[in-house]
Amino acid sequence: MFLGTYTPKLDEKGRIILPARFREELTAGLVLARNQERSIVIWPRAVFEAEALRALEGPSTLQKVRDYQRMLAAGATEETPDKQGRITIPPPLRQWAGLERDVVVIGALNRVEVWSPEGWEAYSAAQEEAFAGMNEIVFPQ
């Protein structure tokens, strides 16, 4: 399970050092992809495969299903962390998320997300007030 918030920096080659607490679950390989909120999602390979299978369950006759499948697959890339726990974030993904030198890496239970500091600040500020009432929506009684 991925938990916490970290603030590594991108190096000149577009790499970040994964938080030490995340490395063990990601050493066998991971998939980076676009996330809906202009961030990057990092999945352990097995979790990405499960997500991809769920996406394939939708009928390809529906435009929204095809759109989601395309956007997920076209923006995805496989990586394996190096011995220092670094991964390269490809330029198209860095551009998608507006990443420069400073980044915010958050644990999101079954995945890791990489945000620009401005993007994370705006998103979390918008969600904080509604967070208390989300239990009733996400887990209806």
PDB file of C-alpha atoms in Angstrom:
ATOM      1  CA  MET A   1       0.000   0.000   0.000  1.00  0.00           C
ATOM      2  CA  PHE A   2       1.320   3.442  -0.938  1.00  0.00           C
ATOM      3  CA  LEU A   3       0.888   6.192   1.656  1.00  0.00           C
ATOM      4  CA  GLY A   4       2.265   9.663   2.295  1.00  0.00           C
ATOM      5  CA  THR A   5       3.416  12.781   0.474  1.00  0.00           C
ATOM      6  CA  TYR A   6       6.988  13.373  -0.709  1.00  0.00           C
ATOM      7  CA  THR A   7       8.755  16.136  -2.610  1.00  0.00           C
ATOM      8  CA  PRO A   8      11.656  14.798  -4.705  1.00  0.00           C
ATOM      9  CA  LYS A   9      13.153  16.796  -7.547  1.00  0.00           C
ATOM     10  CA  LEU A  10      13.477  15.935 -11.213  1.00  0.00           C
ATOM     11  CA  ASP A  11      17.093  15.725 -12.308  1.00  0.00           C
ATOM     12  CA  GLU A  12      18.413  17.032 -15.645  1.00  0.00           C
ATOM     13  CA  LYS A  13      17.535  13.681 -17.307  1.00  0.00           C
ATOM     14  CA  GLY A  14      13.889  13.792 -16.191  1.00  0.00           C
ATOM     15  CA  ARG A  15      14.343  11.219 -13.415  1.00  0.00           C
ATOM     16  CA  ILE A  16      12.982  11.174  -9.890  1.00  0.00           C
ATOM     17  CA  ILE A  17      14.086   9.069  -6.968  1.00  0.00           C
ATOM     18  CA  LEU A  18      11.125   7.069  -5.728  1.00  0.00           C
ATOM     19  CA  PRO A  19      10.441   7.355  -2.006  1.00  0.00           C
ATOM     20  CA  ALA A  20      12.218   4.507  -0.196  1.00  0.00           C
ATOM     21  CA  ARG A  21       8.912   3.229   1.186  1.00  0.00           C
ATOM     22  CA  PHE A  22       7.575   2.705  -2.346  1.00  0.00           C
ATOM     23  CA  ARG A  23      10.552   0.991  -3.937  1.00  0.00           C
ATOM     24  CA  GLU A  24      10.021  -2.611  -2.840  1.00  0.00           C
ATOM     25  CA  GLU A  25       6.589  -2.823  -4.464  1.00  0.00           C
ATOM     26  CA  LEU A  26       7.903  -1.218  -7.663  1.00  0.00           C
ATOM     27  CA  THR A  27      11.250  -2.971  -8.175  1.00  0.00           C
ATOM     28  CA  ALA A  28       9.745  -5.688 -10.384  1.00  0.00           C
ATOM     29  CA  GLY A  29       8.503  -3.060 -12.819  1.00  0.00           C
ATOM     30  CA  LEU A  30       5.922  -0.354 -13.088  1.00  0.00           C
ATOM     31  CA  VAL A  31       3.800   1.492 -15.577  1.00  0.00           C
ATOM     32  CA  LEU A  32       3.556   5.268 -15.785  1.00  0.00           C
ATOM     33  CA  ALA A  33       0.512   6.810 -17.454  1.00  0.00           C
ATOM     34  CA  ARG A  34      -1.518   9.978 -17.683  1.00  0.00           C
ATOM     35  CA  ASN A  35      -3.926  10.493 -14.816  1.00  0.00           C
ATOM     36  CA  GLN A  36      -7.202  12.299 -15.325  1.00  0.00           C
ATOM     37  CA  GLU A  37      -6.319  15.294 -13.125  1.00  0.00           C
ATOM     38  CA  ARG A  38      -3.226  16.344 -15.116  1.00  0.00           C
ATOM     39  CA  SER A  39      -0.925  14.243 -13.011  1.00  0.00           C
ATOM     40  CA  ILE A  40       0.985  11.031 -13.641  1.00  0.00           C
ATOM     41  CA  VAL A  41      -0.031   7.714 -12.162  1.00  0.00           C
ATOM     42  CA  ILE A  42       2.526   5.012 -11.364  1.00  0.00           C
ATOM     43  CA  TRP A  43       1.164   1.505 -10.987  1.00  0.00           C
ATOM     44  CA  PRO A  44       2.974  -1.659 -10.042  1.00  0.00           C
ATOM     45  CA  ARG A  45       2.865  -3.689 -13.252  1.00  0.00           C
ATOM     46  CA  ALA A  46       0.355  -6.219 -11.882  1.00  0.00           C
ATOM     47  CA  VAL A  47      -2.035  -3.459 -10.780  1.00  0.00           C
ATOM     48  CA  PHE A  48      -1.803  -1.779 -14.185  1.00  0.00           C
ATOM     49  CA  GLU A  49      -2.577  -5.095 -15.873  1.00  0.00           C
ATOM     50  CA  ALA A  50      -5.684  -5.462 -13.709  1.00  0.00           C
ATOM     51  CA  GLU A  51      -6.755  -1.895 -14.584  1.00  0.00           C
ATOM     52  CA  ALA A  52      -6.155  -2.561 -18.275  1.00  0.00           C
ATOM     53  CA  LEU A  53      -8.255  -5.734 -18.108  1.00  0.00           C
ATOM     54  CA  ARG A  54     -11.078  -3.739 -16.509  1.00  0.00           C
ATOM     55  CA  ALA A  55     -10.822  -1.208 -19.341  1.00  0.00           C
ATOM     56  CA  LEU A  56     -11.072  -4.065 -21.853  1.00  0.00           C
ATOM     57  CA  GLU A  57     -14.302  -5.297 -20.261  1.00  0.00           C
ATOM     58  CA  GLY A  58     -16.155  -2.284 -21.624  1.00  0.00           C
ATOM     59  CA  PRO A  59     -17.693  -2.743 -25.057  1.00  0.00           C
ATOM     60  CA  SER A  60     -15.490  -1.205 -27.743  1.00  0.00           C
ATOM     61  CA  THR A  61     -18.674  -0.219 -29.570  1.00  0.00           C
ATOM     62  CA  LEU A  62     -19.047   2.655 -27.068  1.00  0.00           C
ATOM     63  CA  GLN A  63     -17.112   5.808 -27.900  1.00  0.00           C
ATOM     64  CA  LYS A  64     -16.276   6.617 -24.243  1.00  0.00           C
ATOM     65  CA  VAL A  65     -14.828   3.135 -23.739  1.00  0.00           C
ATOM     66  CA  ARG A  66     -12.637   3.460 -26.840  1.00  0.00           C
ATOM     67  CA  ASP A  67     -11.579   6.948 -25.774  1.00  0.00           C
ATOM     68  CA  TYR A  68     -10.548   5.749 -22.308  1.00  0.00           C
ATOM     69  CA  GLN A  69      -8.678   2.731 -23.678  1.00  0.00           C
ATOM     70  CA  ARG A  70      -6.779   4.886 -26.154  1.00  0.00           C
ATOM     71  CA  MET A  71      -5.864   7.599 -23.676  1.00  0.00           C
ATOM     72  CA  LEU A  72      -4.731   5.046 -21.098  1.00  0.00           C
ATOM     73  CA  ALA A  73      -2.613   2.971 -23.492  1.00  0.00           C
ATOM     74  CA  ALA A  74      -1.192   5.782 -25.634  1.00  0.00           C
ATOM     75  CA  GLY A  75       0.138   7.666 -22.614  1.00  0.00           C
ATOM     76  CA  ALA A  76       1.523   4.626 -20.794  1.00  0.00           C
ATOM     77  CA  THR A  77       5.121   3.505 -20.588  1.00  0.00           C
ATOM     78  CA  GLU A  78       6.889   0.707 -18.732  1.00  0.00           C
ATOM     79  CA  GLU A  79       9.849   1.432 -16.464  1.00  0.00           C
ATOM     80  CA  THR A  80      12.068  -0.441 -14.059  1.00  0.00           C
ATOM     81  CA  PRO A  81      13.699   1.545 -11.253  1.00  0.00           C
ATOM     82  CA  ASP A  82      17.497   1.594 -11.325  1.00  0.00           C
ATOM     83  CA  LYS A  83      19.619   0.565  -8.313  1.00  0.00           C
ATOM     84  CA  GLN A  84      19.202   4.017  -6.753  1.00  0.00           C
ATOM     85  CA  GLY A  85      15.402   3.805  -7.065  1.00  0.00           C
ATOM     86  CA  ARG A  86      15.238   6.304  -9.941  1.00  0.00           C
ATOM     87  CA  ILE A  87      12.758   6.230 -12.784  1.00  0.00           C
ATOM     88  CA  THR A  88      12.641   8.375 -15.897  1.00  0.00           C
ATOM     89  CA  ILE A  89       9.473  10.295 -16.591  1.00  0.00           C
ATOM     90  CA  PRO A  90       9.290  10.662 -20.387  1.00  0.00           C
ATOM     91  CA  PRO A  91       8.970  14.211 -21.777  1.00  0.00           C
ATOM     92  CA  PRO A  92       5.341  13.799 -22.982  1.00  0.00           C
ATOM     93  CA  LEU A  93       4.248  12.767 -19.478  1.00  0.00           C
ATOM     94  CA  ARG A  94       6.242  15.585 -17.860  1.00  0.00           C
ATOM     95  CA  GLN A  95       4.548  18.019 -20.224  1.00  0.00           C
ATOM     96  CA  TRP A  96       1.084  16.507 -19.536  1.00  0.00           C
ATOM     97  CA  ALA A  97       1.490  17.042 -15.781  1.00  0.00           C
ATOM     98  CA  GLY A  98       3.330  20.363 -16.033  1.00  0.00           C
ATOM     99  CA  LEU A  99       6.379  18.969 -14.242  1.00  0.00           C
ATOM    100  CA  GLU A 100       9.527  20.998 -13.981  1.00  0.00           C
ATOM    101  CA  ARG A 101      12.161  20.612 -11.262  1.00  0.00           C
ATOM    102  CA  ASP A 102       9.965  20.322  -8.157  1.00  0.00           C
ATOM    103  CA  VAL A 103       7.362  17.559  -7.963  1.00  0.00           C
ATOM    104  CA  VAL A 104       4.967  16.133  -5.392  1.00  0.00           C
ATOM    105  CA  VAL A 105       4.732  12.349  -5.109  1.00  0.00           C
ATOM    106  CA  ILE A 106       1.760  10.970  -3.205  1.00  0.00           C
ATOM    107  CA  GLY A 107       0.751   7.509  -2.178  1.00  0.00           C
ATOM    108  CA  ALA A 108      -2.811   6.751  -3.300  1.00  0.00           C
ATOM    109  CA  LEU A 109      -3.298   3.264  -1.798  1.00  0.00           C
ATOM    110  CA  ASN A 110      -2.779   0.973  -4.836  1.00  0.00           C
ATOM    111  CA  ARG A 111      -0.855   3.503  -6.918  1.00  0.00           C
ATOM    112  CA  VAL A 112       1.547   6.415  -6.743  1.00  0.00           C
ATOM    113  CA  GLU A 113       0.782   9.797  -8.276  1.00  0.00           C
ATOM    114  CA  VAL A 114       3.209  12.503  -9.410  1.00  0.00           C
ATOM    115  CA  TRP A 115       1.952  16.086  -9.465  1.00  0.00           C
ATOM    116  CA  SER A 116       3.336  19.530 -10.094  1.00  0.00           C
ATOM    117  CA  PRO A 117       3.393  21.413  -6.769  1.00  0.00           C
ATOM    118  CA  GLU A 118       0.855  23.908  -8.130  1.00  0.00           C
ATOM    119  CA  GLY A 119      -1.436  21.178  -9.422  1.00  0.00           C
ATOM    120  CA  TRP A 120      -1.369  19.266  -6.134  1.00  0.00           C
ATOM    121  CA  GLU A 121      -1.926  22.422  -4.080  1.00  0.00           C
ATOM    122  CA  ALA A 122      -4.948  23.441  -6.169  1.00  0.00           C
ATOM    123  CA  TYR A 123      -6.415  19.930  -6.199  1.00  0.00           C
ATOM    124  CA  SER A 124      -5.978  19.260  -2.482  1.00  0.00           C
ATOM    125  CA  ALA A 125      -7.306  22.724  -1.525  1.00  0.00           C
ATOM    126  CA  ALA A 126     -10.428  22.101  -3.616  1.00  0.00           C
ATOM    127  CA  GLN A 127     -10.960  18.655  -2.055  1.00  0.00           C
ATOM    128  CA  GLU A 128     -10.235  19.424   1.609  1.00  0.00           C
ATOM    129  CA  GLU A 129     -13.608  20.971   2.392  1.00  0.00           C
ATOM    130  CA  ALA A 130     -15.551  18.174   0.693  1.00  0.00           C
ATOM    131  CA  PHE A 131     -13.387  15.387   2.176  1.00  0.00           C
ATOM    132  CA  ALA A 132     -15.428  15.029   5.385  1.00  0.00           C
ATOM    133  CA  GLY A 133     -18.603  14.259   3.457  1.00  0.00           C
ATOM    134  CA  MET A 134     -17.032  11.872   0.952  1.00  0.00           C
ATOM    135  CA  ASN A 135     -17.490   8.817   3.194  1.00  0.00           C
ATOM    136  CA  GLU A 136     -21.229   8.942   2.592  1.00  0.00           C
ATOM    137  CA  ILE A 137     -20.758   9.122  -1.166  1.00  0.00           C
ATOM    138  CA  VAL A 138     -17.930   6.626  -1.588  1.00  0.00           C
ATOM    139  CA  PHE A 139     -19.212   4.165   1.024  1.00  0.00           C
ATOM    140  CA  PRO A 140     -23.002   4.524   1.177  1.00  0.00           C
ATOM    141  CA  GLN A 141     -24.663   2.998   4.214  1.00  0.00           C
TER     142      GLN A 141
END
